[in-house]
Amino acid sequence: MRIDKYLWCIRYFKTRSIASNAVKKGHVKVNGSAVKPSRDVYPMDKIVVRKNQIEYQLTVLDIPESRVGAKLVDIYRKDTTPKEAFEHTELLQYAKKHYRKKGLGRPTKKDRRDLDDYLDEPE
């Protein structure tokens, strides 16, 4: 089975064209090398998929006939992604929530309250 079709079948991508574009851009590696979307996948191949700043590491266990349900995905692949990859993403999300570049837009209500509290402090 083609690598783009396999990634679509095991629900890593919503559509096959998105999977194909990800493979073309080099976000997918099979056994350590970048591949084309037409590359065939065989059992025991190691796949690395970079998606949403996380590098998912997979091992192909079996080839599905067609797209499978979410509960059946574990029959066809083994996920060996380290936990550190997900922790790094959580830290990035927390940083984005509390960071706003200087000069972008009006201050939020919380920003105004913080400014008022700072200016009202006795010296």
Short mmCIF file of C-alpha atoms in Angstrom, two decimals:
data_model
loop_
_atom_site.label_atom_id
_atom_site.label_comp_id
_atom_site.label_asym_id
_atom_site.label_seq_id
_atom_site.Cartn_x
_atom_site.Cartn_y
_atom_site.Cartn_z
CA MET A 1 0.00 0.00 0.00
CA ARG A 2 1.19 3.53 -0.77
CA ILE A 3 2.50 5.57 2.18
CA ASP A 4 0.00 8.40 1.67
CA LYS A 5 -2.91 5.97 1.53
CA TYR A 6 -1.62 4.10 4.60
CA LEU A 7 -1.39 7.30 6.68
CA TRP A 8 -4.91 8.22 5.59
CA CYS A 9 -6.21 4.72 6.39
CA ILE A 10 -4.83 4.76 9.94
CA ARG A 11 -6.27 8.24 10.50
CA TYR A 12 -3.14 10.38 10.79
CA PHE A 13 -4.52 12.68 8.11
CA LYS A 14 -8.10 13.70 7.39
CA THR A 15 -7.83 13.37 3.62
CA ARG A 16 -5.54 11.51 1.31
CA SER A 17 -4.51 14.69 -0.48
CA ILE A 18 -3.35 16.22 2.83
CA ALA A 19 -1.35 13.05 3.48
CA SER A 20 0.14 13.19 0.01
CA ASN A 21 1.15 16.85 0.44
CA ALA A 22 2.78 16.09 3.81
CA VAL A 23 4.84 13.32 2.22
CA LYS A 24 5.84 15.58 -0.69
CA LYS A 25 7.01 18.27 1.73
CA GLY A 26 9.27 15.78 3.52
CA HIS A 27 7.28 15.53 6.77
CA VAL A 28 7.20 11.72 6.48
CA LYS A 29 10.20 9.41 6.62
CA VAL A 30 10.24 5.65 6.18
CA ASN A 31 13.16 3.79 7.74
CA GLY A 32 15.05 7.07 8.15
CA SER A 33 14.77 8.42 4.61
CA ALA A 34 12.38 10.90 3.02
CA VAL A 35 10.08 9.24 0.51
CA LYS A 36 7.61 10.02 -2.26
CA PRO A 37 3.84 9.47 -1.81
CA SER A 38 3.95 6.42 -4.09
CA ARG A 39 6.42 4.54 -1.86
CA ASP A 40 4.99 1.20 -0.72
CA VAL A 41 4.80 0.37 2.98
CA TYR A 42 5.41 -3.10 4.36
CA PRO A 43 4.98 -4.61 7.83
CA MET A 44 7.77 -3.75 10.29
CA ASP A 45 8.65 -0.49 8.49
CA LYS A 46 9.49 2.40 10.81
CA ILE A 47 7.65 5.62 9.94
CA VAL A 48 8.27 9.11 11.37
CA VAL A 49 5.46 11.62 10.75
CA ARG A 50 5.96 15.29 11.65
CA LYS A 51 2.57 16.82 12.37
CA ASN A 52 1.71 19.84 14.57
CA GLN A 53 5.36 20.15 15.69
CA ILE A 54 5.33 16.56 17.00
CA GLU A 55 7.32 13.75 15.44
CA TYR A 56 5.14 10.65 15.71
CA GLN A 57 7.10 7.41 15.48
CA LEU A 58 5.19 4.41 14.14
CA THR A 59 5.86 0.80 13.35
CA VAL A 60 3.71 -0.83 10.66
CA LEU A 61 2.13 -4.02 11.99
CA ASP A 62 -0.29 -4.81 9.19
CA ILE A 63 -1.78 -3.24 6.07
CA PRO A 64 -5.50 -2.32 6.23
CA GLU A 65 -7.84 -2.98 3.31
CA SER A 66 -9.34 0.51 3.55
CA ARG A 67 -9.78 3.35 6.07
CA VAL A 68 -10.41 1.91 9.52
CA GLY A 69 -12.31 3.13 12.56
CA ALA A 70 -10.48 4.91 15.34
CA LYS A 71 -10.81 1.92 17.68
CA LEU A 72 -9.17 -0.43 15.16
CA VAL A 73 -6.11 1.71 14.38
CA ASP A 74 -3.91 -0.06 16.97
CA ILE A 75 -4.23 -3.32 15.02
CA TYR A 76 -2.33 -1.82 12.10
CA ARG A 77 0.36 0.30 13.77
CA LYS A 78 2.38 0.53 16.97
CA ASP A 79 2.94 4.04 18.29
CA THR A 80 6.43 4.46 19.78
CA THR A 81 6.34 8.25 20.15
CA PRO A 82 8.24 9.35 23.29
CA LYS A 83 6.28 11.26 25.96
CA GLU A 84 8.75 14.18 25.81
CA ALA A 85 7.40 15.15 22.39
CA PHE A 86 3.93 15.79 23.82
CA GLU A 87 5.29 17.63 26.89
CA HIS A 88 7.16 20.05 24.64
CA THR A 89 3.90 20.87 22.81
CA GLU A 90 2.09 21.54 26.08
CA LEU A 91 4.81 24.01 27.10
CA LEU A 92 4.46 25.81 23.76
CA GLN A 93 0.70 26.13 24.26
CA TYR A 94 1.15 27.65 27.73
CA ALA A 95 3.72 30.10 26.37
CA LYS A 96 1.39 31.22 23.56
CA LYS A 97 -1.46 31.90 25.96
CA HIS A 98 0.58 34.24 28.14
CA TYR A 99 2.59 36.01 25.46
CA ARG A 100 1.47 38.90 23.32
CA LYS A 101 3.89 40.92 21.20
CA LYS A 102 4.37 44.52 22.24
CA GLY A 103 2.21 46.95 20.31
CA LEU A 104 -0.27 44.43 18.92
CA GLY A 105 -3.77 45.64 19.53
CA ARG A 106 -5.40 47.16 22.56
CA PRO A 107 -4.58 45.90 26.04
CA THR A 108 -6.92 43.25 27.34
CA LYS A 109 -9.09 43.84 30.37
CA LYS A 110 -6.58 41.92 32.50
CA ASP A 111 -3.70 44.01 31.11
CA ARG A 112 -5.55 47.22 32.00
CA ARG A 113 -6.23 46.00 35.53
CA ASP A 114 -2.58 45.08 35.98
CA LEU A 115 -1.54 48.52 34.74
CA ASP A 116 -4.00 50.24 37.08
CA ASP A 117 -2.78 48.20 40.04
CA TYR A 118 0.83 49.01 39.17
CA LEU A 119 0.15 52.74 38.80
CA ASP A 120 -1.96 52.91 41.99
CA GLU A 121 0.74 51.35 44.21
CA PRO A 122 2.10 53.79 46.81
CA GLU A 123 5.80 54.45 46.58
#
